Amino acid sequence: MGAVLYVPCDAAALAVGADRVAETLAEELHSRNVDAQIVRNGSRGMHWLEPLVEVETEQGRIAYGPVKPSDVAGLLDAGLLDGGDHTLCHGLTGEMPYLKRQTRLTFSRCGITDPLSLEHYEKHHGFLGLKRALEMTPAQIVQDVTDSGLRGRGGAGFPTGIKWNTVLKTPGEQKYIVCNADEGDSGTFSDRMILEGDPFVLIEGMTIAGIATGATKGYIYTRSEYPHAVAIMRDAIKIARDAGILGSSVMGSAHAFDMEVRVGAGAYICGEETSLLNSLEGKRGVVRAKPPLPAIEGLFGCPTVVNNVMSLASVPIIMDRGPRFYRDYGVGHSHGTIPIQLTGNIRNSGLFETAFGLTLNELIYDIGGGTLSGRPVKAVQVGGPLGAYFPPSLFDTIFDYEAFTARKGMIGHAGIVVFDDTTDMLRQARFAMEFCAIESCGKCTPCRIGSVRGVEVLDRIAKGDQPEQQVELLTDLCDTMKMGSLCALGGFVPYPVMSSVTHFPQDFHVKPLTDAAE
Amino acid sequence: MALQTHSQETEKETAAIIDVHEHQEGPLLPILHDVQERFGYVPGNALLQIADRLNLSRAEVHGAMSFYHDFRKEPAGRHVLKVCRAEACQSMGGEKLADDIQRGLGIRWHETTPDGKVTLEPVYCLGLCSCAPAAMMDGNLYGRLDDDAVLKLVEEVK
C-alpha cells in the first residue's frame, strides 16, 4: 500500500494556503510516479504551523509545517513519505509538546480523521456514546449528563443536564434540539473546528440529546461567515442519514431523529439563544424576554434544548466513558475540559483543550509562547467582544467559571485574544461600544441608545474633553446598560469598557479609579 | 431608486427557489439566501413574490431582510471583499490594514469601486483569529495578511 499523507481542510489551514499545498503535493506525487493517498483531515489546532502536513509511518504520524507550496518538492526529496528529516519536520505529531500537554476529550478525533469518513469515525470510538444511550431510558441519559457536571460551553455555563431535564419533563408533541453554532465572538473558532473537523461527533451529541428529551428534530444554526463548515456539516448529515444513523429509526431503534443546517445572515446577536430562535423561525433576530425559557417555549413555541456546539460535542464521550470519567477533570464547579483558543498577537496560536484550572500565565506564556510581535503583553481579552480586558497583574487567574466571575471577567466561549503594548485601550473600549451599536437588535433602550452614547463619551475622552467627568458619565452609563439590558450584549459590553478604564486609566487620561467597575 | 425590472425569468427562478423551501419550517431565511445567491441581491419584486407565497406582509419580509447585514437591496460589485475588523485581527494590525485597503481601493466600507469590480464589507470575525489579520473574498479565505497581500488579491481578480 502507498503512503498516506494528511493536509488539513480546516478553514484556518485553507486561509494560509492548504489547498495549494495539497494540489502541489498531488502534482508532485503524480510526476514522480509515487503511489500515495492525500487525506484532507481536520486541524490539530496548532494553527501557527498550518498548513501542517503529516505522513503516516510505522512509528506514528510525523508532522511538517508550516508548509508552503514551494516547500513540497524539497520535502519529497528529503524523504517526506518515510518521515524523513527536514527543517520543517517536528517529529511525531503526538509527541509535540503543544499536543502532549492537552487533554483531548471533545477534540479527541479532530485533526486525526477524515471528517467525512464514517469508517474513520467508528474506528476512533465513534457512536459508542449513542449506542450506550440507546440502551438507556431518557431519564437515565439526562442523569448521566447532569452527573458529568457539564456546563454550557457557549458562555453562560448553565448546567446542561438541568436544561435537558426541563425539556424532558415538559410535555409537547414536537420538541427540538437547537445547536447554537453561531460562533460570532472574536477570538473563538472551536465550534468551527468541530463542524469542519469532526462533524459526526456533533450529529452523535445532538441525536443523544434528542433521545434524552423526546425531540425528533434538530437544527444547527451557524454563520454565513463559515461557508466551509456549512458545506462539510451538510455532507456529514447526508452521510449519516444514508447510513441509517439519522432518520425515522436511529440505528435501527424505535427513536426518530433528523436534523438540518440553517445559516444566519451576518447578525452577531443571533448567537443569543432567543434571538437565534426568532431567526430560525424566519423573523428579525430580536431578543425575546425570558421567561418563558426556551426549554419550555422555544422554537415555534415548542420545548427546545438550545446548546452550544461544544456542549453537544462533549456529550458522546460522557455517554461512552461515563459521567465520573468526565467529572473528574477540572476544578471547583468547572468540571471536564475546555477547548481554549489562543489567538491574536500570540506565537503559538491555536486550540488547546485542557481540564479547567490552568492560569492565564501558563496559557499565555508557557503554552502560547508570548506575543508574536515579541513585545510585552499589555492585555488579554477573554470571552469575546463582551469579555473583560485583563492586565498582566491578573494573569494568575485560573481558567474556571467562578474564578473569572470573581475578577469581573468571564470565560465566555474560551477565546483569549492577546494584545501587545502598542495597544490603546481607549480605542478598544470605544470599539466595544461601537460593535454593540452596530450589532444591537434594538429591542431594549439601554443597549440600543447606550452604546451610541458610549461611543460619543469615549470620543470626548479621546479629545481630552474633561476626561474625569466623562469617565464618571461612562461609569454611570455602563451601570445602566448592565442592569437594564435585556440580554448579554448590552448587559456585558460594560465589561470590556470598564475593565479598560479600571486597569489602564493612563489610556483614558485619568487617575486610577477605585473599584469603578461596580 | 429606479424601479427594478422583474422579468418573467427572474419571477420563474424566484418561484422555483420558493418551491424548494416553502414546506420547511421557517423558510424565509433559506429563501432569501438562495435568491441572493442567484441574483447577487434580493430584487424588490422578488421580495413581494416571497411575501405573497409565504402569506406574509411585505413589511414583515422587508423587516426580516433589513435586519440582517448579509442581504442586499442592490447588486454588489463583481467581487465582495470582507475584511475582519474584530479584536483578534485588531491585535495584529487589522485596523491599519483596513485603512490601507480603503485607501488603496479608494472606497469606504459598504462601497463599490467605480469600475464595479469590488465591494468592500467589514466582517466581525471569520473565525480565523489564530491567523490574523484575515479576510474573505467571494468565499475564499485569507489569513496572516499584510497590505500587499490584500491589494494583490484585488488585482488578481477581474
PDB file of N, CA, C and O in Angstrom, chain A residues 11 15 47 50 176 186-187 189 192 219 223-224 228 262-266 279 282-285 343-345 349 372 381 385 418 427-428 431 438-439, chain B residues 24-26 28-29 33 63-64 66-71 85-88 90-92 95 123-130 139 141-144:
ATOM      1  N   ALA A  11     -10.698  25.623   7.925  1.00  0.00           N
ATOM      2  CA  ALA A  11     -10.656  26.968   7.334  1.00  0.00           C
ATOM      3  C   ALA A  11      -9.365  27.716   7.664  1.00  0.00           C
ATOM      4  O   ALA A  11      -8.842  28.456   6.826  1.00  0.00           O
ATOM      5  N   ALA A  15      -6.987  29.179   4.849  1.00  0.00           N
ATOM      6  CA  ALA A  15      -6.677  30.613   4.778  1.00  0.00           C
ATOM      7  C   ALA A  15      -5.190  30.869   4.595  1.00  0.00           C
ATOM      8  O   ALA A  15      -4.797  31.948   4.162  1.00  0.00           O
ATOM      9  N   HIS A  47      -2.290  26.133  14.917  1.00  0.00           N
ATOM     10  CA  HIS A  47      -2.523  26.945  13.723  1.00  0.00           C
ATOM     11  C   HIS A  47      -1.308  27.735  13.271  1.00  0.00           C
ATOM     12  O   HIS A  47      -1.225  28.126  12.113  1.00  0.00           O
ATOM     13  N   GLU A  50       0.171  25.787  10.538  1.00  0.00           N
ATOM     14  CA  GLU A  50      -0.602  25.459   9.343  1.00  0.00           C
ATOM     15  C   GLU A  50      -0.019  26.156   8.113  1.00  0.00           C
ATOM     16  O   GLU A  50       0.467  27.292   8.248  1.00  0.00           O
ATOM     17  N   TYR A 176     -37.616  20.216  20.069  1.00  0.00           N
ATOM     18  CA  TYR A 176     -36.473  20.462  19.189  1.00  0.00           C
ATOM     19  C   TYR A 176     -35.148  20.471  19.947  1.00  0.00           C
ATOM     20  O   TYR A 176     -35.090  20.857  21.111  1.00  0.00           O
ATOM     21  N   SER A 186     -15.132  37.257  18.574  1.00  0.00           N
ATOM     22  CA  SER A 186     -13.757  37.300  18.092  1.00  0.00           C
ATOM     23  C   SER A 186     -12.875  36.521  19.071  1.00  0.00           C
ATOM     24  O   SER A 186     -13.091  36.569  20.272  1.00  0.00           O
ATOM     25  N   GLY A 187     -11.910  35.810  18.529  1.00  0.00           N
ATOM     26  CA  GLY A 187     -11.030  35.011  19.379  1.00  0.00           C
ATOM     27  C   GLY A 187     -11.533  33.594  19.578  1.00  0.00           C
ATOM     28  O   GLY A 187     -10.972  32.853  20.386  1.00  0.00           O
ATOM     29  N   PHE A 189     -13.027  29.878  17.651  1.00  0.00           N
ATOM     30  CA  PHE A 189     -13.212  29.089  16.428  1.00  0.00           C
ATOM     31  C   PHE A 189     -13.366  27.611  16.748  1.00  0.00           C
ATOM     32  O   PHE A 189     -13.272  26.765  15.874  1.00  0.00           O
ATOM     33  N   ARG A 192     -16.300  26.035  14.952  1.00  0.00           N
ATOM     34  CA  ARG A 192     -15.973  25.858  13.536  1.00  0.00           C
ATOM     35  C   ARG A 192     -15.076  24.644  13.318  1.00  0.00           C
ATOM     36  O   ARG A 192     -15.276  23.854  12.391  1.00  0.00           O
ATOM     37  N   TYR A 219     -31.800  21.364  14.701  1.00  0.00           N
ATOM     38  CA  TYR A 219     -31.282  22.391  13.798  1.00  0.00           C
ATOM     39  C   TYR A 219     -29.900  22.814  14.276  1.00  0.00           C
ATOM     40  O   TYR A 219     -29.699  23.041  15.469  1.00  0.00           O
ATOM     41  N   ARG A 223     -23.113  30.256  10.961  1.00  0.00           N
ATOM     42  CA  ARG A 223     -22.900  31.577  10.399  1.00  0.00           C
ATOM     43  C   ARG A 223     -22.607  31.543   8.907  1.00  0.00           C
ATOM     44  O   ARG A 223     -21.966  30.625   8.408  1.00  0.00           O
ATOM     45  N   SER A 224     -23.038  32.602   8.232  1.00  0.00           N
ATOM     46  CA  SER A 224     -22.723  32.697   6.805  1.00  0.00           C
ATOM     47  C   SER A 224     -21.227  32.948   6.601  1.00  0.00           C
ATOM     48  O   SER A 224     -20.706  32.734   5.515  1.00  0.00           O
ATOM     49  N   HIS A 228     -17.343  26.950   4.684  1.00  0.00           N
ATOM     50  CA  HIS A 228     -16.771  25.602   4.616  1.00  0.00           C
ATOM     51  C   HIS A 228     -17.400  24.692   5.659  1.00  0.00           C
ATOM     52  O   HIS A 228     -17.660  23.510   5.402  1.00  0.00           O
ATOM     53  N   ARG A 262     -28.987  25.355   9.321  1.00  0.00           N
ATOM     54  CA  ARG A 262     -29.531  26.648   8.901  1.00  0.00           C
ATOM     55  C   ARG A 262     -28.436  27.710   9.034  1.00  0.00           C
ATOM     56  O   ARG A 262     -27.649  27.661   9.989  1.00  0.00           O
ATOM     57  N   VAL A 263     -28.434  28.632   8.090  1.00  0.00           N
ATOM     58  CA  VAL A 263     -27.362  29.621   8.047  1.00  0.00           C
ATOM     59  C   VAL A 263     -27.898  31.008   8.393  1.00  0.00           C
ATOM     60  O   VAL A 263     -28.916  31.431   7.842  1.00  0.00           O
ATOM     61  N   GLY A 264     -27.230  31.664   9.303  1.00  0.00           N
ATOM     62  CA  GLY A 264     -27.584  33.027   9.688  1.00  0.00           C
ATOM     63  C   GLY A 264     -27.226  33.993   8.571  1.00  0.00           C
ATOM     64  O   GLY A 264     -26.858  33.587   7.466  1.00  0.00           O
ATOM     65  N   ALA A 265     -27.317  35.275   8.853  1.00  0.00           N
ATOM     66  CA  ALA A 265     -27.069  36.237   7.779  1.00  0.00           C
ATOM     67  C   ALA A 265     -26.292  37.441   8.287  1.00  0.00           C
ATOM     68  O   ALA A 265     -26.611  38.581   7.993  1.00  0.00           O
ATOM     69  N   GLY A 266     -25.273  37.153   9.086  1.00  0.00           N
ATOM     70  CA  GLY A 266     -24.360  38.217   9.483  1.00  0.00           C
ATOM     71  C   GLY A 266     -24.835  39.061  10.650  1.00  0.00           C
ATOM     72  O   GLY A 266     -24.479  40.234  10.725  1.00  0.00           O
ATOM     73  N   SER A 279     -34.683  33.978  14.595  1.00  0.00           N
ATOM     74  CA  SER A 279     -34.062  33.924  13.277  1.00  0.00           C
ATOM     75  C   SER A 279     -34.392  32.607  12.572  1.00  0.00           C
ATOM     76  O   SER A 279     -34.693  32.585  11.379  1.00  0.00           O
ATOM     77  N   GLY A 282     -37.541  32.570  10.911  1.00  0.00           N
ATOM     78  CA  GLY A 282     -37.639  33.441   9.744  1.00  0.00           C
ATOM     79  C   GLY A 282     -37.989  34.859  10.099  1.00  0.00           C
ATOM     80  O   GLY A 282     -38.453  35.627   9.256  1.00  0.00           O
ATOM     81  N   LYS A 283     -37.774  35.224  11.352  1.00  0.00           N
ATOM     82  CA  LYS A 283     -38.099  36.585  11.770  1.00  0.00           C
ATOM     83  C   LYS A 283     -36.836  37.422  11.956  1.00  0.00           C
ATOM     84  O   LYS A 283     -35.724  36.906  11.836  1.00  0.00           O
ATOM     85  N   ARG A 284     -37.032  38.698  12.287  1.00  0.00           N
ATOM     86  CA  ARG A 284     -35.898  39.525  12.701  1.00  0.00           C
ATOM     87  C   ARG A 284     -35.273  38.876  13.925  1.00  0.00           C
ATOM     88  O   ARG A 284     -35.984  38.363  14.793  1.00  0.00           O
ATOM     89  N   GLY A 285     -33.977  38.908  14.008  1.00  0.00           N
ATOM     90  CA  GLY A 285     -33.296  38.257  15.132  1.00  0.00           C
ATOM     91  C   GLY A 285     -33.333  39.110  16.379  1.00  0.00           C
ATOM     92  O   GLY A 285     -32.297  39.470  16.941  1.00  0.00           O
ATOM     93  N   THR A 343      -5.345  33.256  20.625  1.00  0.00           N
ATOM     94  CA  THR A 343      -5.462  33.998  19.372  1.00  0.00           C
ATOM     95  C   THR A 343      -4.888  35.407  19.467  1.00  0.00           C
ATOM     96  O   THR A 343      -4.518  35.872  20.532  1.00  0.00           O
ATOM     97  N   GLY A 344      -4.907  36.060  18.330  1.00  0.00           N
ATOM     98  CA  GLY A 344      -4.423  37.437  18.253  1.00  0.00           C
ATOM     99  C   GLY A 344      -2.913  37.450  18.191  1.00  0.00           C
ATOM    100  O   GLY A 344      -2.297  36.652  17.487  1.00  0.00           O
ATOM    101  N   ASN A 345      -2.328  38.337  18.999  1.00  0.00           N
ATOM    102  CA  ASN A 345      -0.884  38.534  18.953  1.00  0.00           C
ATOM    103  C   ASN A 345      -0.184  37.522  19.871  1.00  0.00           C
ATOM    104  O   ASN A 345       0.318  37.869  20.932  1.00  0.00           O
ATOM    105  N   SER A 349      -0.372  30.158  18.274  1.00  0.00           N
ATOM    106  CA  SER A 349      -1.819  30.362  18.201  1.00  0.00           C
ATOM    107  C   SER A 349      -2.517  29.059  17.835  1.00  0.00           C
ATOM    108  O   SER A 349      -1.982  28.252  17.084  1.00  0.00           O
ATOM    109  N   LEU A 372       3.447  37.335  19.426  1.00  0.00           N
ATOM    110  CA  LEU A 372       4.079  37.060  18.135  1.00  0.00           C
ATOM    111  C   LEU A 372       4.994  38.216  17.754  1.00  0.00           C
ATOM    112  O   LEU A 372       6.034  38.026  17.139  1.00  0.00           O
ATOM    113  N   GLN A 381      -7.975  39.832  26.208  1.00  0.00           N
ATOM    114  CA  GLN A 381      -9.426  39.843  26.318  1.00  0.00           C
ATOM    115  C   GLN A 381      -9.884  38.396  26.291  1.00  0.00           C
ATOM    116  O   GLN A 381      -9.586  37.653  25.352  1.00  0.00           O
ATOM    117  N   PRO A 385     -16.035  39.701  22.453  1.00  0.00           N
ATOM    118  CA  PRO A 385     -16.164  41.161  22.491  1.00  0.00           C
ATOM    119  C   PRO A 385     -16.853  41.683  23.747  1.00  0.00           C
ATOM    120  O   PRO A 385     -16.788  42.871  24.036  1.00  0.00           O
ATOM    121  N   VAL A 418      -4.728  38.098  22.629  1.00  0.00           N
ATOM    122  CA  VAL A 418      -3.582  38.754  23.254  1.00  0.00           C
ATOM    123  C   VAL A 418      -3.240  40.054  22.515  1.00  0.00           C
ATOM    124  O   VAL A 418      -3.214  40.086  21.280  1.00  0.00           O
ATOM    125  N   ARG A 427      -9.134  52.959  22.590  1.00  0.00           N
ATOM    126  CA  ARG A 427      -9.666  52.526  21.289  1.00  0.00           C
ATOM    127  C   ARG A 427     -10.403  51.202  21.422  1.00  0.00           C
ATOM    128  O   ARG A 427     -11.418  50.970  20.773  1.00  0.00           O
ATOM    129  N   GLN A 428      -9.869  50.313  22.264  1.00  0.00           N
ATOM    130  CA  GLN A 428     -10.531  49.008  22.443  1.00  0.00           C
ATOM    131  C   GLN A 428     -11.888  49.193  23.117  1.00  0.00           C
ATOM    132  O   GLN A 428     -12.863  48.561  22.747  1.00  0.00           O
ATOM    133  N   PHE A 431     -14.218  50.561  20.627  1.00  0.00           N
ATOM    134  CA  PHE A 431     -14.661  49.529  19.690  1.00  0.00           C
ATOM    135  C   PHE A 431     -15.778  48.681  20.295  1.00  0.00           C
ATOM    136  O   PHE A 431     -16.741  48.322  19.619  1.00  0.00           O
ATOM    137  N   ILE A 438     -23.496  48.649  16.476  1.00  0.00           N
ATOM    138  CA  ILE A 438     -23.733  48.050  15.153  1.00  0.00           C
ATOM    139  C   ILE A 438     -24.596  46.797  15.283  1.00  0.00           C
ATOM    140  O   ILE A 438     -25.480  46.548  14.479  1.00  0.00           O
ATOM    141  N   GLU A 439     -24.355  46.010  16.309  1.00  0.00           N
ATOM    142  CA  GLU A 439     -24.984  44.698  16.398  1.00  0.00           C
ATOM    143  C   GLU A 439     -26.203  44.631  17.315  1.00  0.00           C
ATOM    144  O   GLU A 439     -26.851  43.595  17.410  1.00  0.00           O
TER     145      GLU A 439
ATOM    146  N   GLN B  24     -40.571  23.879   4.321  1.00  0.00           N
ATOM    147  CA  GLN B  24     -39.718  23.778   5.511  1.00  0.00           C
ATOM    148  C   GLN B  24     -40.299  24.625   6.638  1.00  0.00           C
ATOM    149  O   GLN B  24     -41.075  25.537   6.398  1.00  0.00           O
ATOM    150  N   GLU B  25     -39.846  24.328   7.845  1.00  0.00           N
ATOM    151  CA  GLU B  25     -40.196  25.195   8.966  1.00  0.00           C
ATOM    152  C   GLU B  25     -39.345  26.459   8.845  1.00  0.00           C
ATOM    153  O   GLU B  25     -38.142  26.371   8.622  1.00  0.00           O
ATOM    154  N   GLY B  26     -39.952  27.611   9.032  1.00  0.00           N
ATOM    155  CA  GLY B  26     -39.188  28.868   8.971  1.00  0.00           C
ATOM    156  C   GLY B  26     -38.426  29.031   7.680  1.00  0.00           C
ATOM    157  O   GLY B  26     -37.199  29.113   7.684  1.00  0.00           O
ATOM    158  N   LEU B  28     -38.128  31.489   5.506  1.00  0.00           N
ATOM    159  CA  LEU B  28     -37.772  32.799   4.951  1.00  0.00           C
ATOM    160  C   LEU B  28     -36.270  33.003   4.732  1.00  0.00           C
ATOM    161  O   LEU B  28     -35.850  33.426   3.662  1.00  0.00           O
ATOM    162  N   LEU B  29     -35.463  32.697   5.752  1.00  0.00           N
ATOM    163  CA  LEU B  29     -34.033  32.933   5.572  1.00  0.00           C
ATOM    164  C   LEU B  29     -33.417  32.061   4.476  1.00  0.00           C
ATOM    165  O   LEU B  29     -32.662  32.564   3.644  1.00  0.00           O
ATOM    166  N   HIS B  33     -31.550  33.668   1.259  1.00  0.00           N
ATOM    167  CA  HIS B  33     -30.164  33.291   0.928  1.00  0.00           C
ATOM    168  C   HIS B  33     -30.063  32.810  -0.517  1.00  0.00           C
ATOM    169  O   HIS B  33     -29.164  33.210  -1.247  1.00  0.00           O
ATOM    170  N   GLY B  63     -38.835  43.705   6.867  1.00  0.00           N
ATOM    171  CA  GLY B  63     -38.318  43.839   8.231  1.00  0.00           C
ATOM    172  C   GLY B  63     -37.283  42.784   8.535  1.00  0.00           C
ATOM    173  O   GLY B  63     -36.219  43.076   9.088  1.00  0.00           O
ATOM    174  N   ALA B  64     -37.590  41.556   8.164  1.00  0.00           N
ATOM    175  CA  ALA B  64     -36.642  40.474   8.429  1.00  0.00           C
ATOM    176  C   ALA B  64     -35.379  40.678   7.590  1.00  0.00           C
ATOM    177  O   ALA B  64     -34.262  40.620   8.102  1.00  0.00           O
ATOM    178  N   SER B  66     -34.086  43.342   6.200  1.00  0.00           N
ATOM    179  CA  SER B  66     -33.249  44.502   6.514  1.00  0.00           C
ATOM    180  C   SER B  66     -32.555  44.366   7.868  1.00  0.00           C
ATOM    181  O   SER B  66     -31.634  45.104   8.184  1.00  0.00           O
ATOM    182  N   PHE B  67     -32.994  43.400   8.682  1.00  0.00           N
ATOM    183  CA  PHE B  67     -32.357  43.191   9.980  1.00  0.00           C
ATOM    184  C   PHE B  67     -30.950  42.620   9.816  1.00  0.00           C
ATOM    185  O   PHE B  67     -30.055  42.897  10.608  1.00  0.00           O
ATOM    186  N   TYR B  68     -30.765  41.804   8.785  1.00  0.00           N
ATOM    187  CA  TYR B  68     -29.513  41.059   8.634  1.00  0.00           C
ATOM    188  C   TYR B  68     -28.540  41.789   7.708  1.00  0.00           C
ATOM    189  O   TYR B  68     -28.927  42.246   6.639  1.00  0.00           O
ATOM    190  N   HIS B  69     -27.276  41.843   8.151  1.00  0.00           N
ATOM    191  CA  HIS B  69     -26.269  42.563   7.369  1.00  0.00           C
ATOM    192  C   HIS B  69     -26.049  41.952   5.981  1.00  0.00           C
ATOM    193  O   HIS B  69     -25.637  42.637   5.067  1.00  0.00           O
ATOM    194  N   ASP B  70     -26.271  40.651   5.839  1.00  0.00           N
ATOM    195  CA  ASP B  70     -25.901  39.973   4.589  1.00  0.00           C
ATOM    196  C   ASP B  70     -26.750  40.359   3.379  1.00  0.00           C
ATOM    197  O   ASP B  70     -26.262  40.357   2.252  1.00  0.00           O
ATOM    198  N   PHE B  71     -28.032  40.627   3.616  1.00  0.00           N
ATOM    199  CA  PHE B  71     -28.928  40.766   2.459  1.00  0.00           C
ATOM    200  C   PHE B  71     -28.834  42.151   1.831  1.00  0.00           C
ATOM    201  O   PHE B  71     -28.837  43.163   2.513  1.00  0.00           O
ATOM    202  N   ARG B  85     -12.763  43.069  11.102  1.00  0.00           N
ATOM    203  CA  ARG B  85     -12.451  44.243  11.931  1.00  0.00           C
ATOM    204  C   ARG B  85     -12.498  43.913  13.415  1.00  0.00           C
ATOM    205  O   ARG B  85     -12.459  44.815  14.241  1.00  0.00           O
ATOM    206  N   ALA B  86     -12.626  42.639  13.773  1.00  0.00           N
ATOM    207  CA  ALA B  86     -12.823  42.299  15.186  1.00  0.00           C
ATOM    208  C   ALA B  86     -11.492  42.260  15.952  1.00  0.00           C
ATOM    209  O   ALA B  86     -10.422  42.419  15.379  1.00  0.00           O
ATOM    210  N   GLU B  87     -11.599  42.023  17.257  1.00  0.00           N
ATOM    211  CA  GLU B  87     -10.474  42.237  18.171  1.00  0.00           C
ATOM    212  C   GLU B  87      -9.207  41.453  17.835  1.00  0.00           C
ATOM    213  O   GLU B  87      -8.108  41.997  17.892  1.00  0.00           O
ATOM    214  N   ALA B  88      -9.354  40.167  17.503  1.00  0.00           N
ATOM    215  CA  ALA B  88      -8.148  39.373  17.267  1.00  0.00           C
ATOM    216  C   ALA B  88      -7.381  39.932  16.078  1.00  0.00           C
ATOM    217  O   ALA B  88      -6.146  39.982  16.083  1.00  0.00           O
ATOM    218  N   GLN B  90      -7.584  43.075  15.123  1.00  0.00           N
ATOM    219  CA  GLN B  90      -7.052  44.371  15.582  1.00  0.00           C
ATOM    220  C   GLN B  90      -5.697  44.189  16.260  1.00  0.00           C
ATOM    221  O   GLN B  90      -4.781  44.985  16.076  1.00  0.00           O
ATOM    222  N   SER B  91      -5.587  43.112  17.046  1.00  0.00           N
ATOM    223  CA  SER B  91      -4.355  42.909  17.813  1.00  0.00           C
ATOM    224  C   SER B  91      -3.153  42.635  16.906  1.00  0.00           C
ATOM    225  O   SER B  91      -2.012  42.734  17.330  1.00  0.00           O
ATOM    226  N   MET B  92      -3.443  42.313  15.650  1.00  0.00           N
ATOM    227  CA  MET B  92      -2.368  42.048  14.690  1.00  0.00           C
ATOM    228  C   MET B  92      -2.315  43.107  13.590  1.00  0.00           C
ATOM    229  O   MET B  92      -1.917  42.827  12.454  1.00  0.00           O
ATOM    230  N   GLU B  95      -6.579  47.145  12.045  1.00  0.00           N
ATOM    231  CA  GLU B  95      -7.144  48.472  11.808  1.00  0.00           C
ATOM    232  C   GLU B  95      -6.355  49.224  10.730  1.00  0.00           C
ATOM    233  O   GLU B  95      -6.928  49.832   9.843  1.00  0.00           O
ATOM    234  N   VAL B 123     -16.368  42.705   8.335  1.00  0.00           N
ATOM    235  CA  VAL B 123     -16.956  41.492   8.898  1.00  0.00           C
ATOM    236  C   VAL B 123     -16.421  41.387  10.319  1.00  0.00           C
ATOM    237  O   VAL B 123     -15.287  41.799  10.600  1.00  0.00           O
ATOM    238  N   TYR B 124     -17.292  40.945  11.216  1.00  0.00           N
ATOM    239  CA  TYR B 124     -16.860  40.855  12.606  1.00  0.00           C
ATOM    240  C   TYR B 124     -16.627  39.398  12.947  1.00  0.00           C
ATOM    241  O   TYR B 124     -17.491  38.718  13.440  1.00  0.00           O
ATOM    242  N   CYS B 125     -15.487  38.968  12.554  1.00  0.00           N
ATOM    243  CA  CYS B 125     -14.917  37.671  12.830  1.00  0.00           C
ATOM    244  C   CYS B 125     -15.233  36.619  11.782  1.00  0.00           C
ATOM    245  O   CYS B 125     -16.383  36.302  11.502  1.00  0.00           O
ATOM    246  N   LEU B 126     -14.152  36.085  11.223  1.00  0.00           N
ATOM    247  CA  LEU B 126     -14.246  34.966  10.284  1.00  0.00           C
ATOM    248  C   LEU B 126     -13.831  33.671  10.968  1.00  0.00           C
ATOM    249  O   LEU B 126     -13.748  32.629  10.330  1.00  0.00           O
ATOM    250  N   GLY B 127     -13.560  33.737  12.268  1.00  0.00           N
ATOM    251  CA  GLY B 127     -13.106  32.538  12.970  1.00  0.00           C
ATOM    252  C   GLY B 127     -11.683  32.160  12.592  1.00  0.00           C
ATOM    253  O   GLY B 127     -11.272  31.018  12.745  1.00  0.00           O
ATOM    254  N   LEU B 128     -10.938  33.150  12.092  1.00  0.00           N
ATOM    255  CA  LEU B 128      -9.540  32.893  11.717  1.00  0.00           C
ATOM    256  C   LEU B 128      -8.619  33.666  12.657  1.00  0.00           C
ATOM    257  O   LEU B 128      -7.583  34.186  12.248  1.00  0.00           O
ATOM    258  N   CYS B 129      -9.025  33.733  13.919  1.00  0.00           N
ATOM    259  CA  CYS B 129      -8.362  34.579  14.912  1.00  0.00           C
ATOM    260  C   CYS B 129      -6.957  34.090  15.243  1.00  0.00           C
ATOM    261  O   CYS B 129      -6.175  34.804  15.849  1.00  0.00           O
ATOM    262  N   SER B 130      -6.655  32.852  14.856  1.00  0.00           N
ATOM    263  CA  SER B 130      -5.328  32.311  15.120  1.00  0.00           C
ATOM    264  C   SER B 130      -4.396  32.577  13.948  1.00  0.00           C
ATOM    265  O   SER B 130      -3.218  32.241  14.011  1.00  0.00           O
ATOM    266  N   GLY B 139     -15.958  34.012  -0.740  1.00  0.00           N
ATOM    267  CA  GLY B 139     -15.977  32.695  -0.108  1.00  0.00           C
ATOM    268  C   GLY B 139     -14.593  32.079   0.075  1.00  0.00           C
ATOM    269  O   GLY B 139     -14.465  31.037   0.706  1.00  0.00           O
ATOM    270  N   LEU B 141     -10.828  32.157   1.713  1.00  0.00           N
ATOM    271  CA  LEU B 141     -10.291  32.717   2.951  1.00  0.00           C
ATOM    272  C   LEU B 141      -8.812  33.057   2.824  1.00  0.00           C
ATOM    273  O   LEU B 141      -8.059  32.366   2.129  1.00  0.00           O
ATOM    274  N   TYR B 142      -8.429  34.125   3.529  1.00  0.00           N
ATOM    275  CA  TYR B 142      -7.028  34.534   3.540  1.00  0.00           C
ATOM    276  C   TYR B 142      -6.631  34.957   4.945  1.00  0.00           C
ATOM    277  O   TYR B 142      -7.306  35.779   5.557  1.00  0.00           O
ATOM    278  N   GLY B 143      -5.536  34.393   5.455  1.00  0.00           N
ATOM    279  CA  GLY B 143      -5.073  34.735   6.789  1.00  0.00           C
ATOM    280  C   GLY B 143      -3.651  35.259   6.754  1.00  0.00           C
ATOM    281  O   GLY B 143      -2.995  35.242   5.702  1.00  0.00           O
ATOM    282  N   ARG B 144      -3.176  35.703   7.936  1.00  0.00           N
ATOM    283  CA  ARG B 144      -1.823  36.283   8.072  1.00  0.00           C
ATOM    284  C   ARG B 144      -1.554  37.312   6.981  1.00  0.00           C
ATOM    285  O   ARG B 144      -0.526  37.286   6.300  1.00  0.00           O
TER     286      ARG B 144
END
